[in-house]
């Protein structure tokens, strides 16, 4: 099922990746695990590859894009909620003081999520996200958010898919938020996208038409130890490849690369390109990468250096 | 991607299904939704078909097979639990009085589930299930349980898969229990199997090796309104086809056949063959089919009559 002859076209594999040990290690892993007769061959059914989303498949600065959606949604709803003018964190948000909103920590964020993500049917929510994706622009690049996916990662996903790997998104972000656009952006079916979620309630209206209503209550937090839990619940197999960018991916990488029986590959994207994207790691409020960077060597995880390993960030328009 | 030419081989489609309106309706649905240019064409990405498991893809009498596993597991563990001799529901179970065990209702069942399904790692649990599947025999047929899958349903799954439908199991049964054998039995990947689950906890041992431990606490009950909730969480799209056999499938069928935009097909398997399998419906403790049978006509759901619509139950050994 290779769409092209790898042997003769080797030179154009992963064109947005610079030649070097990381690109070599990726191609070597895929080649040895998909070559029949290889001692390290992995049957198609077990070729499971898991990717974090924020900061791994698309950008996440200056704030998670889903938070930007939540803020825009709260602003759009504010006319129906005059009480928000006197109530934190809404008041600070509406006054444009995001610093103060974020100082409210997790409780403030949960209130924003509840106001922007709950109390609507899943169909309505999808429409809200789709509309926002079509209209909202990133504050510094001016791009639509869904165009800030990483071209080198799209190439890697395509390369793995062409070699019969099943690629999964395993994100701390909301699964409903992602599925609206990620299926097309990454060529990944909706049921291979795993994320955090709110509880939903099944309701049948007087017209006999059922809806799923999103409730303001967390159902699953797909981050840190939640990632292996979510992988087990959803996939039921341990991945052979995992790719993340922050300490929230530590357990996903650990769960992947400590598994036995097959070769495993763990990868971390290190944001080092302040000119074309952003440079951040140990001290960033978004996508903090500290413990996983310390332990990468010891655990055999490859650290991909965005500035040195990539020659392109975003797809051409 | 059809493995054969449907036009010339029409006469051997679904060979274990008798000719009749139900077989005709299934083939008509698949034909019209997969024929390019048809007004009712469904793109491959949206060809989502969901199947209940117990009583729909395999037998469920005289008790859910997973309950038989739980009982055998409790018996095997009893030597390490002398206290069970004095403690219900274990005492009655060990004395062979299942009537009394079941009279304890849901609390008794949850205790059995906790004792047989929790307190082990996911890897250990999988080994327990695999061993049981290899060794346990059904009390009346004498067959291994995994051989009591329905040949006509395997043919239907294969037929749908050959026509680029993604087939999912959506079961009230335990997802970990099913994945051990269902992937092979139904030709369905582990990540297309959805079911009930216990919570799991990620633990890293002193040796640095992580495990997921199954906890004695329900995580998700994939039955009744839980089925559309599980479908949304896991798949993120509404099915175009759903097949069940009991009132526990009512909401899955409703969620499927009330959706707009595409043709939808809802099917109910009615157990009518007391000679080759079992005959039961409105008054059965297992797989009760009452409300869904009443409303099938009104809701446009097809009722498959096991005795009349099928000419075979189980695969040849
Ligand atoms: Ca991330
Ligand atoms: Ca059933």
JSON list of C-alpha atoms in Angstrom, two decimals, chain B residues 34-224:
[
{"chain": "B", "resi": 34, "resn": "UNK", "atom": "CA", "xyz": [-21.91, 3.37, -1.95]},
{"chain": "B", "resi": 35, "resn": "UNK", "atom": "CA", "xyz": [-22.81, 3.90, -5.61]},
{"chain": "B", "resi": 36, "resn": "UNK", "atom": "CA", "xyz": [-21.13, 7.02, -6.93]},
{"chain": "B", "resi": 37, "resn": "UNK", "atom": "CA", "xyz": [-23.63, 9.44, -8.39]},
{"chain": "B", "resi": 38, "resn": "UNK", "atom": "CA", "xyz": [-26.46, 8.00, -6.29]},
{"chain": "B", "resi": 39, "resn": "UNK", "atom": "CA", "xyz": [-28.52, 10.70, -4.60]},
{"chain": "B", "resi": 40, "resn": "UNK", "atom": "CA", "xyz": [-28.07, 8.71, -1.40]},
{"chain": "B", "resi": 41, "resn": "UNK", "atom": "CA", "xyz": [-24.31, 8.26, -1.68]},
{"chain": "B", "resi": 42, "resn": "UNK", "atom": "CA", "xyz": [-22.40, 8.48, 1.63]},
{"chain": "B", "resi": 43, "resn": "UNK", "atom": "CA", "xyz": [-18.71, 9.51, 1.53]},
{"chain": "B", "resi": 44, "resn": "UNK", "atom": "CA", "xyz": [-16.37, 6.88, 2.96]},
{"chain": "B", "resi": 45, "resn": "UNK", "atom": "CA", "xyz": [-15.46, 9.05, 5.98]},
{"chain": "B", "resi": 46, "resn": "UNK", "atom": "CA", "xyz": [-19.09, 9.03, 7.14]},
{"chain": "B", "resi": 47, "resn": "UNK", "atom": "CA", "xyz": [-19.82, 5.31, 6.67]},
{"chain": "B", "resi": 48, "resn": "UNK", "atom": "CA", "xyz": [-20.03, 4.53, 10.39]},
{"chain": "B", "resi": 49, "resn": "UNK", "atom": "CA", "xyz": [-21.85, 1.33, 11.39]},
{"chain": "B", "resi": 50, "resn": "UNK", "atom": "CA", "xyz": [-22.39, 0.41, 15.07]},
{"chain": "B", "resi": 51, "resn": "UNK", "atom": "CA", "xyz": [-23.16, -3.05, 16.44]},
{"chain": "B", "resi": 52, "resn": "UNK", "atom": "CA", "xyz": [-24.20, -4.10, 19.90]},
{"chain": "B", "resi": 53, "resn": "UNK", "atom": "CA", "xyz": [-22.29, -7.23, 20.99]},
{"chain": "B", "resi": 54, "resn": "UNK", "atom": "CA", "xyz": [-24.13, -9.51, 23.46]},
{"chain": "B", "resi": 55, "resn": "UNK", "atom": "CA", "xyz": [-27.09, -11.08, 21.67]},
{"chain": "B", "resi": 56, "resn": "UNK", "atom": "CA", "xyz": [-26.28, -9.21, 18.45]},
{"chain": "B", "resi": 57, "resn": "UNK", "atom": "CA", "xyz": [-22.85, -10.50, 17.44]},
{"chain": "B", "resi": 58, "resn": "UNK", "atom": "CA", "xyz": [-22.67, -13.50, 19.76]},
{"chain": "B", "resi": 59, "resn": "UNK", "atom": "CA", "xyz": [-24.98, -15.40, 22.11]},
{"chain": "B", "resi": 60, "resn": "UNK", "atom": "CA", "xyz": [-25.86, -14.20, 25.61]},
{"chain": "B", "resi": 61, "resn": "UNK", "atom": "CA", "xyz": [-27.79, -17.09, 27.20]},
{"chain": "B", "resi": 62, "resn": "UNK", "atom": "CA", "xyz": [-28.23, -18.47, 29.78]},
{"chain": "B", "resi": 63, "resn": "UNK", "atom": "CA", "xyz": [-26.17, -15.53, 31.11]},
{"chain": "B", "resi": 64, "resn": "UNK", "atom": "CA", "xyz": [-23.90, -12.87, 29.64]},
{"chain": "B", "resi": 65, "resn": "UNK", "atom": "CA", "xyz": [-20.66, -14.63, 28.79]},
{"chain": "B", "resi": 66, "resn": "UNK", "atom": "CA", "xyz": [-18.68, -12.00, 30.67]},
{"chain": "B", "resi": 67, "resn": "UNK", "atom": "CA", "xyz": [-20.61, -12.96, 33.80]},
{"chain": "B", "resi": 68, "resn": "UNK", "atom": "CA", "xyz": [-19.58, -16.58, 33.23]},
{"chain": "B", "resi": 69, "resn": "UNK", "atom": "CA", "xyz": [-15.98, -15.34, 33.07]},
{"chain": "B", "resi": 70, "resn": "UNK", "atom": "CA", "xyz": [-16.47, -13.39, 36.33]},
{"chain": "B", "resi": 71, "resn": "UNK", "atom": "CA", "xyz": [-17.87, -16.48, 38.07]},
{"chain": "B", "resi": 72, "resn": "UNK", "atom": "CA", "xyz": [-15.05, -18.72, 36.90]},
{"chain": "B", "resi": 73, "resn": "UNK", "atom": "CA", "xyz": [-12.55, -16.08, 37.95]},
{"chain": "B", "resi": 74, "resn": "UNK", "atom": "CA", "xyz": [-14.04, -15.80, 41.44]},
{"chain": "B", "resi": 75, "resn": "UNK", "atom": "CA", "xyz": [-13.90, -19.59, 41.78]},
{"chain": "B", "resi": 76, "resn": "UNK", "atom": "CA", "xyz": [-10.25, -19.59, 40.73]},
{"chain": "B", "resi": 77, "resn": "UNK", "atom": "CA", "xyz": [-9.43, -16.86, 43.25]},
{"chain": "B", "resi": 78, "resn": "UNK", "atom": "CA", "xyz": [-11.43, -18.37, 46.13]},
{"chain": "B", "resi": 79, "resn": "UNK", "atom": "CA", "xyz": [-8.50, -20.30, 47.59]},
{"chain": "B", "resi": 80, "resn": "UNK", "atom": "CA", "xyz": [-6.80, -16.95, 48.33]},
{"chain": "B", "resi": 81, "resn": "UNK", "atom": "CA", "xyz": [-9.99, -15.55, 49.87]},
{"chain": "B", "resi": 82, "resn": "UNK", "atom": "CA", "xyz": [-11.19, -17.84, 52.67]},
{"chain": "B", "resi": 83, "resn": "UNK", "atom": "CA", "xyz": [-13.38, -14.94, 53.90]},
{"chain": "B", "resi": 84, "resn": "UNK", "atom": "CA", "xyz": [-15.61, -15.37, 50.82]},
{"chain": "B", "resi": 85, "resn": "UNK", "atom": "CA", "xyz": [-17.09, -18.55, 52.31]},
{"chain": "B", "resi": 86, "resn": "UNK", "atom": "CA", "xyz": [-18.97, -16.35, 54.77]},
{"chain": "B", "resi": 87, "resn": "UNK", "atom": "CA", "xyz": [-19.63, -13.35, 52.56]},
{"chain": "B", "resi": 88, "resn": "UNK", "atom": "CA", "xyz": [-22.37, -12.80, 49.98]},
{"chain": "B", "resi": 89, "resn": "UNK", "atom": "CA", "xyz": [-22.53, -12.87, 47.02]},
{"chain": "B", "resi": 90, "resn": "UNK", "atom": "CA", "xyz": [-19.35, -14.99, 47.02]},
{"chain": "B", "resi": 91, "resn": "UNK", "atom": "CA", "xyz": [-20.74, -17.61, 49.37]},
{"chain": "B", "resi": 92, "resn": "UNK", "atom": "CA", "xyz": [-23.74, -18.39, 47.16]},
{"chain": "B", "resi": 93, "resn": "UNK", "atom": "CA", "xyz": [-21.59, -18.32, 44.04]},
{"chain": "B", "resi": 94, "resn": "UNK", "atom": "CA", "xyz": [-19.14, -20.82, 45.51]},
{"chain": "B", "resi": 95, "resn": "UNK", "atom": "CA", "xyz": [-22.07, -23.02, 46.56]},
{"chain": "B", "resi": 96, "resn": "UNK", "atom": "CA", "xyz": [-23.35, -22.91, 42.98]},
{"chain": "B", "resi": 97, "resn": "UNK", "atom": "CA", "xyz": [-26.53, -20.99, 43.81]},
{"chain": "B", "resi": 98, "resn": "UNK", "atom": "CA", "xyz": [-26.54, -18.43, 40.99]},
{"chain": "B", "resi": 99, "resn": "UNK", "atom": "CA", "xyz": [-30.21, -17.69, 41.57]},
{"chain": "B", "resi": 100, "resn": "UNK", "atom": "CA", "xyz": [-29.32, -16.29, 44.98]},
{"chain": "B", "resi": 101, "resn": "UNK", "atom": "CA", "xyz": [-26.31, -14.41, 43.63]},
{"chain": "B", "resi": 102, "resn": "UNK", "atom": "CA", "xyz": [-28.46, -12.70, 41.01]},
{"chain": "B", "resi": 103, "resn": "UNK", "atom": "CA", "xyz": [-31.14, -11.89, 43.59]},
{"chain": "B", "resi": 104, "resn": "UNK", "atom": "CA", "xyz": [-28.55, -9.53, 45.10]},
{"chain": "B", "resi": 105, "resn": "UNK", "atom": "CA", "xyz": [-29.09, -7.28, 42.07]},
{"chain": "B", "resi": 106, "resn": "UNK", "atom": "CA", "xyz": [-26.62, -4.68, 40.87]},
{"chain": "B", "resi": 107, "resn": "UNK", "atom": "CA", "xyz": [-24.64, -4.37, 44.15]},
{"chain": "B", "resi": 108, "resn": "UNK", "atom": "CA", "xyz": [-23.93, -8.12, 44.08]},
{"chain": "B", "resi": 109, "resn": "UNK", "atom": "CA", "xyz": [-22.88, -7.95, 40.42]},
{"chain": "B", "resi": 110, "resn": "UNK", "atom": "CA", "xyz": [-20.59, -5.00, 41.10]},
{"chain": "B", "resi": 111, "resn": "UNK", "atom": "CA", "xyz": [-18.89, -6.99, 43.86]},
{"chain": "B", "resi": 112, "resn": "UNK", "atom": "CA", "xyz": [-18.32, -9.85, 41.43]},
{"chain": "B", "resi": 113, "resn": "UNK", "atom": "CA", "xyz": [-16.97, -7.45, 38.82]},
{"chain": "B", "resi": 114, "resn": "UNK", "atom": "CA", "xyz": [-14.66, -5.83, 41.36]},
{"chain": "B", "resi": 115, "resn": "UNK", "atom": "CA", "xyz": [-13.32, -9.21, 42.50]},
{"chain": "B", "resi": 116, "resn": "UNK", "atom": "CA", "xyz": [-12.85, -10.60, 38.99]},
{"chain": "B", "resi": 117, "resn": "UNK", "atom": "CA", "xyz": [-11.97, -7.53, 36.92]},
{"chain": "B", "resi": 118, "resn": "UNK", "atom": "CA", "xyz": [-10.16, -5.09, 39.25]},
{"chain": "B", "resi": 119, "resn": "UNK", "atom": "CA", "xyz": [-6.97, -5.05, 41.30]},
{"chain": "B", "resi": 120, "resn": "UNK", "atom": "CA", "xyz": [-4.89, -6.29, 38.40]},
{"chain": "B", "resi": 121, "resn": "UNK", "atom": "CA", "xyz": [-2.97, -4.54, 35.66]},
{"chain": "B", "resi": 122, "resn": "UNK", "atom": "CA", "xyz": [-4.54, -4.31, 32.22]},
{"chain": "B", "resi": 123, "resn": "UNK", "atom": "CA", "xyz": [-1.89, -6.74, 30.93]},
{"chain": "B", "resi": 124, "resn": "UNK", "atom": "CA", "xyz": [-2.70, -9.33, 33.61]},
{"chain": "B", "resi": 125, "resn": "UNK", "atom": "CA", "xyz": [-6.41, -8.93, 32.96]},
{"chain": "B", "resi": 126, "resn": "UNK", "atom": "CA", "xyz": [-5.91, -9.53, 29.25]},
{"chain": "B", "resi": 127, "resn": "UNK", "atom": "CA", "xyz": [-4.00, -12.73, 30.03]},
{"chain": "B", "resi": 128, "resn": "UNK", "atom": "CA", "xyz": [-6.80, -13.91, 32.35]},
{"chain": "B", "resi": 129, "resn": "UNK", "atom": "CA", "xyz": [-9.41, -13.37, 29.65]},
{"chain": "B", "resi": 130, "resn": "UNK", "atom": "CA", "xyz": [-7.27, -15.02, 26.96]},
{"chain": "B", "resi": 131, "resn": "UNK", "atom": "CA", "xyz": [-6.71, -18.07, 29.17]},
{"chain": "B", "resi": 132, "resn": "UNK", "atom": "CA", "xyz": [-10.43, -18.34, 29.95]},
{"chain": "B", "resi": 133, "resn": "UNK", "atom": "CA", "xyz": [-11.36, -18.05, 26.29]},
{"chain": "B", "resi": 134, "resn": "UNK", "atom": "CA", "xyz": [-9.00, -20.90, 25.46]},
{"chain": "B", "resi": 135, "resn": "UNK", "atom": "CA", "xyz": [-10.24, -23.21, 28.20]},
{"chain": "B", "resi": 136, "resn": "UNK", "atom": "CA", "xyz": [-13.86, -22.45, 29.20]},
{"chain": "B", "resi": 137, "resn": "UNK", "atom": "CA", "xyz": [-16.79, -24.17, 27.50]},
{"chain": "B", "resi": 138, "resn": "UNK", "atom": "CA", "xyz": [-20.38, -23.03, 27.26]},
{"chain": "B", "resi": 139, "resn": "UNK", "atom": "CA", "xyz": [-22.62, -25.18, 29.54]},
{"chain": "B", "resi": 140, "resn": "UNK", "atom": "CA", "xyz": [-25.16, -26.22, 26.90]},
{"chain": "B", "resi": 141, "resn": "UNK", "atom": "CA", "xyz": [-23.35, -26.07, 23.54]},
{"chain": "B", "resi": 142, "resn": "UNK", "atom": "CA", "xyz": [-19.98, -27.28, 24.84]},
{"chain": "B", "resi": 143, "resn": "UNK", "atom": "CA", "xyz": [-18.34, -24.77, 22.51]},
{"chain": "B", "resi": 144, "resn": "UNK", "atom": "CA", "xyz": [-15.62, -22.33, 23.42]},
{"chain": "B", "resi": 145, "resn": "UNK", "atom": "CA", "xyz": [-17.44, -19.04, 24.05]},
{"chain": "B", "resi": 146, "resn": "UNK", "atom": "CA", "xyz": [-15.65, -17.13, 21.30]},
{"chain": "B", "resi": 147, "resn": "UNK", "atom": "CA", "xyz": [-16.97, -19.69, 18.81]},
{"chain": "B", "resi": 148, "resn": "UNK", "atom": "CA", "xyz": [-20.53, -18.68, 19.63]},
{"chain": "B", "resi": 149, "resn": "UNK", "atom": "CA", "xyz": [-20.37, -15.64, 17.38]},
{"chain": "B", "resi": 150, "resn": "UNK", "atom": "CA", "xyz": [-23.06, -15.44, 14.71]},
{"chain": "B", "resi": 151, "resn": "UNK", "atom": "CA", "xyz": [-21.96, -16.44, 11.23]},
{"chain": "B", "resi": 152, "resn": "UNK", "atom": "CA", "xyz": [-24.58, -14.23, 9.50]},
{"chain": "B", "resi": 153, "resn": "UNK", "atom": "CA", "xyz": [-23.33, -11.20, 11.46]},
{"chain": "B", "resi": 154, "resn": "UNK", "atom": "CA", "xyz": [-19.70, -11.94, 10.59]},
{"chain": "B", "resi": 155, "resn": "UNK", "atom": "CA", "xyz": [-20.79, -12.00, 6.94]},
{"chain": "B", "resi": 156, "resn": "UNK", "atom": "CA", "xyz": [-22.60, -8.67, 7.40]},
{"chain": "B", "resi": 157, "resn": "UNK", "atom": "CA", "xyz": [-19.54, -7.10, 9.06]},
{"chain": "B", "resi": 158, "resn": "UNK", "atom": "CA", "xyz": [-17.32, -8.37, 6.24]},
{"chain": "B", "resi": 159, "resn": "UNK", "atom": "CA", "xyz": [-19.77, -7.10, 3.63]},
{"chain": "B", "resi": 160, "resn": "UNK", "atom": "CA", "xyz": [-19.86, -3.64, 5.20]},
{"chain": "B", "resi": 161, "resn": "UNK", "atom": "CA", "xyz": [-16.08, -3.55, 5.60]},
{"chain": "B", "resi": 162, "resn": "UNK", "atom": "CA", "xyz": [-15.63, -4.55, 1.96]},
{"chain": "B", "resi": 163, "resn": "UNK", "atom": "CA", "xyz": [-17.79, -1.54, 1.10]},
{"chain": "B", "resi": 164, "resn": "UNK", "atom": "CA", "xyz": [-15.61, 0.82, 3.13]},
{"chain": "B", "resi": 165, "resn": "UNK", "atom": "CA", "xyz": [-17.90, 1.08, 6.14]},
{"chain": "B", "resi": 166, "resn": "UNK", "atom": "CA", "xyz": [-16.08, 1.42, 9.44]},
{"chain": "B", "resi": 167, "resn": "UNK", "atom": "CA", "xyz": [-17.67, -1.12, 11.74]},
{"chain": "B", "resi": 168, "resn": "UNK", "atom": "CA", "xyz": [-17.76, -0.45, 15.50]},
{"chain": "B", "resi": 169, "resn": "UNK", "atom": "CA", "xyz": [-18.80, -2.60, 18.42]},
{"chain": "B", "resi": 170, "resn": "UNK", "atom": "CA", "xyz": [-20.83, -0.53, 20.90]},
{"chain": "B", "resi": 171, "resn": "UNK", "atom": "CA", "xyz": [-21.53, -2.81, 23.84]},
{"chain": "B", "resi": 172, "resn": "UNK", "atom": "CA", "xyz": [-22.69, -2.65, 27.45]},
{"chain": "B", "resi": 173, "resn": "UNK", "atom": "CA", "xyz": [-20.03, -5.30, 28.05]},
{"chain": "B", "resi": 174, "resn": "UNK", "atom": "CA", "xyz": [-16.52, -4.49, 29.22]},
{"chain": "B", "resi": 175, "resn": "UNK", "atom": "CA", "xyz": [-14.27, -3.02, 26.58]},
{"chain": "B", "resi": 176, "resn": "UNK", "atom": "CA", "xyz": [-11.14, -4.71, 27.99]},
{"chain": "B", "resi": 177, "resn": "UNK", "atom": "CA", "xyz": [-12.92, -8.07, 28.05]},
{"chain": "B", "resi": 178, "resn": "UNK", "atom": "CA", "xyz": [-14.00, -7.74, 24.42]},
{"chain": "B", "resi": 179, "resn": "UNK", "atom": "CA", "xyz": [-10.80, -6.49, 22.89]},
{"chain": "B", "resi": 180, "resn": "UNK", "atom": "CA", "xyz": [-8.91, -9.64, 23.84]},
{"chain": "B", "resi": 181, "resn": "UNK", "atom": "CA", "xyz": [-10.86, -11.75, 21.34]},
{"chain": "B", "resi": 182, "resn": "UNK", "atom": "CA", "xyz": [-13.24, -9.48, 19.37]},
{"chain": "B", "resi": 183, "resn": "UNK", "atom": "CA", "xyz": [-10.56, -7.94, 17.18]},
{"chain": "B", "resi": 184, "resn": "UNK", "atom": "CA", "xyz": [-9.90, -11.30, 15.56]},
{"chain": "B", "resi": 185, "resn": "UNK", "atom": "CA", "xyz": [-13.44, -12.65, 15.74]},
{"chain": "B", "resi": 186, "resn": "UNK", "atom": "CA", "xyz": [-15.05, -9.68, 14.01]},
{"chain": "B", "resi": 187, "resn": "UNK", "atom": "CA", "xyz": [-12.11, -8.29, 12.01]},
{"chain": "B", "resi": 188, "resn": "UNK", "atom": "CA", "xyz": [-12.56, -5.03, 13.91]},
{"chain": "B", "resi": 189, "resn": "UNK", "atom": "CA", "xyz": [-9.54, -3.08, 15.21]},
{"chain": "B", "resi": 190, "resn": "UNK", "atom": "CA", "xyz": [-9.29, -2.64, 18.99]},
{"chain": "B", "resi": 191, "resn": "UNK", "atom": "CA", "xyz": [-9.91, 1.12, 18.68]},
{"chain": "B", "resi": 192, "resn": "UNK", "atom": "CA", "xyz": [-13.27, 0.47, 16.99]},
{"chain": "B", "resi": 193, "resn": "UNK", "atom": "CA", "xyz": [-14.50, -1.47, 20.01]},
{"chain": "B", "resi": 194, "resn": "UNK", "atom": "CA", "xyz": [-16.43, 0.65, 22.52]},
{"chain": "B", "resi": 195, "resn": "UNK", "atom": "CA", "xyz": [-17.77, -0.65, 25.81]},
{"chain": "B", "resi": 196, "resn": "UNK", "atom": "CA", "xyz": [-18.20, -0.17, 29.51]},
{"chain": "B", "resi": 197, "resn": "UNK", "atom": "CA", "xyz": [-15.08, 0.29, 31.59]},
{"chain": "B", "resi": 198, "resn": "UNK", "atom": "CA", "xyz": [-13.62, 0.54, 35.06]},
{"chain": "B", "resi": 199, "resn": "UNK", "atom": "CA", "xyz": [-11.40, 3.42, 36.02]},
{"chain": "B", "resi": 200, "resn": "UNK", "atom": "CA", "xyz": [-7.69, 2.75, 35.68]},
{"chain": "B", "resi": 201, "resn": "UNK", "atom": "CA", "xyz": [-4.73, 4.21, 37.52]},
{"chain": "B", "resi": 202, "resn": "UNK", "atom": "CA", "xyz": [-1.28, 4.80, 36.02]},
{"chain": "B", "resi": 203, "resn": "UNK", "atom": "CA", "xyz": [1.47, 3.54, 38.33]},
{"chain": "B", "resi": 204, "resn": "UNK", "atom": "CA", "xyz": [5.21, 3.43, 37.80]},
{"chain": "B", "resi": 205, "resn": "UNK", "atom": "CA", "xyz": [7.00, 0.68, 39.72]},
{"chain": "B", "resi": 206, "resn": "UNK", "atom": "CA", "xyz": [10.41, 0.93, 41.41]},
{"chain": "B", "resi": 207, "resn": "UNK", "atom": "CA", "xyz": [11.79, -0.70, 38.25]},
{"chain": "B", "resi": 208, "resn": "UNK", "atom": "CA", "xyz": [10.57, 2.27, 36.20]},
{"chain": "B", "resi": 209, "resn": "UNK", "atom": "CA", "xyz": [8.01, 0.11, 34.43]},
{"chain": "B", "resi": 210, "resn": "UNK", "atom": "CA", "xyz": [4.53, 1.66, 34.26]},
{"chain": "B", "resi": 211, "resn": "UNK", "atom": "CA", "xyz": [1.30, -0.28, 34.62]},
{"chain": "B", "resi": 212, "resn": "UNK", "atom": "CA", "xyz": [-2.36, 0.60, 34.35]},
{"chain": "B", "resi": 213, "resn": "UNK", "atom": "CA", "xyz": [-4.20, -0.85, 37.33]},
{"chain": "B", "resi": 214, "resn": "UNK", "atom": "CA", "xyz": [-7.91, -1.61, 36.98]},
{"chain": "B", "resi": 215, "resn": "UNK", "atom": "CA", "xyz": [-9.82, -0.06, 39.89]},
{"chain": "B", "resi": 216, "resn": "UNK", "atom": "CA", "xyz": [-13.07, -1.36, 41.40]},
{"chain": "B", "resi": 217, "resn": "UNK", "atom": "CA", "xyz": [-14.93, 1.76, 40.27]},
{"chain": "B", "resi": 218, "resn": "UNK", "atom": "CA", "xyz": [-17.14, 2.15, 37.23]},
{"chain": "B", "resi": 219, "resn": "UNK", "atom": "CA", "xyz": [-15.74, 4.57, 34.66]},
{"chain": "B", "resi": 220, "resn": "UNK", "atom": "CA", "xyz": [-18.42, 4.38, 31.98]},
{"chain": "B", "resi": 221, "resn": "UNK", "atom": "CA", "xyz": [-21.64, 2.42, 31.51]},
{"chain": "B", "resi": 222, "resn": "UNK", "atom": "CA", "xyz": [-22.08, 1.99, 27.77]},
{"chain": "B", "resi": 223, "resn": "UNK", "atom": "CA", "xyz": [-25.75, 1.04, 27.80]},
{"chain": "B", "resi": 224, "resn": "UNK", "atom": "CA", "xyz": [-29.07, 2.77, 27.10]}
]
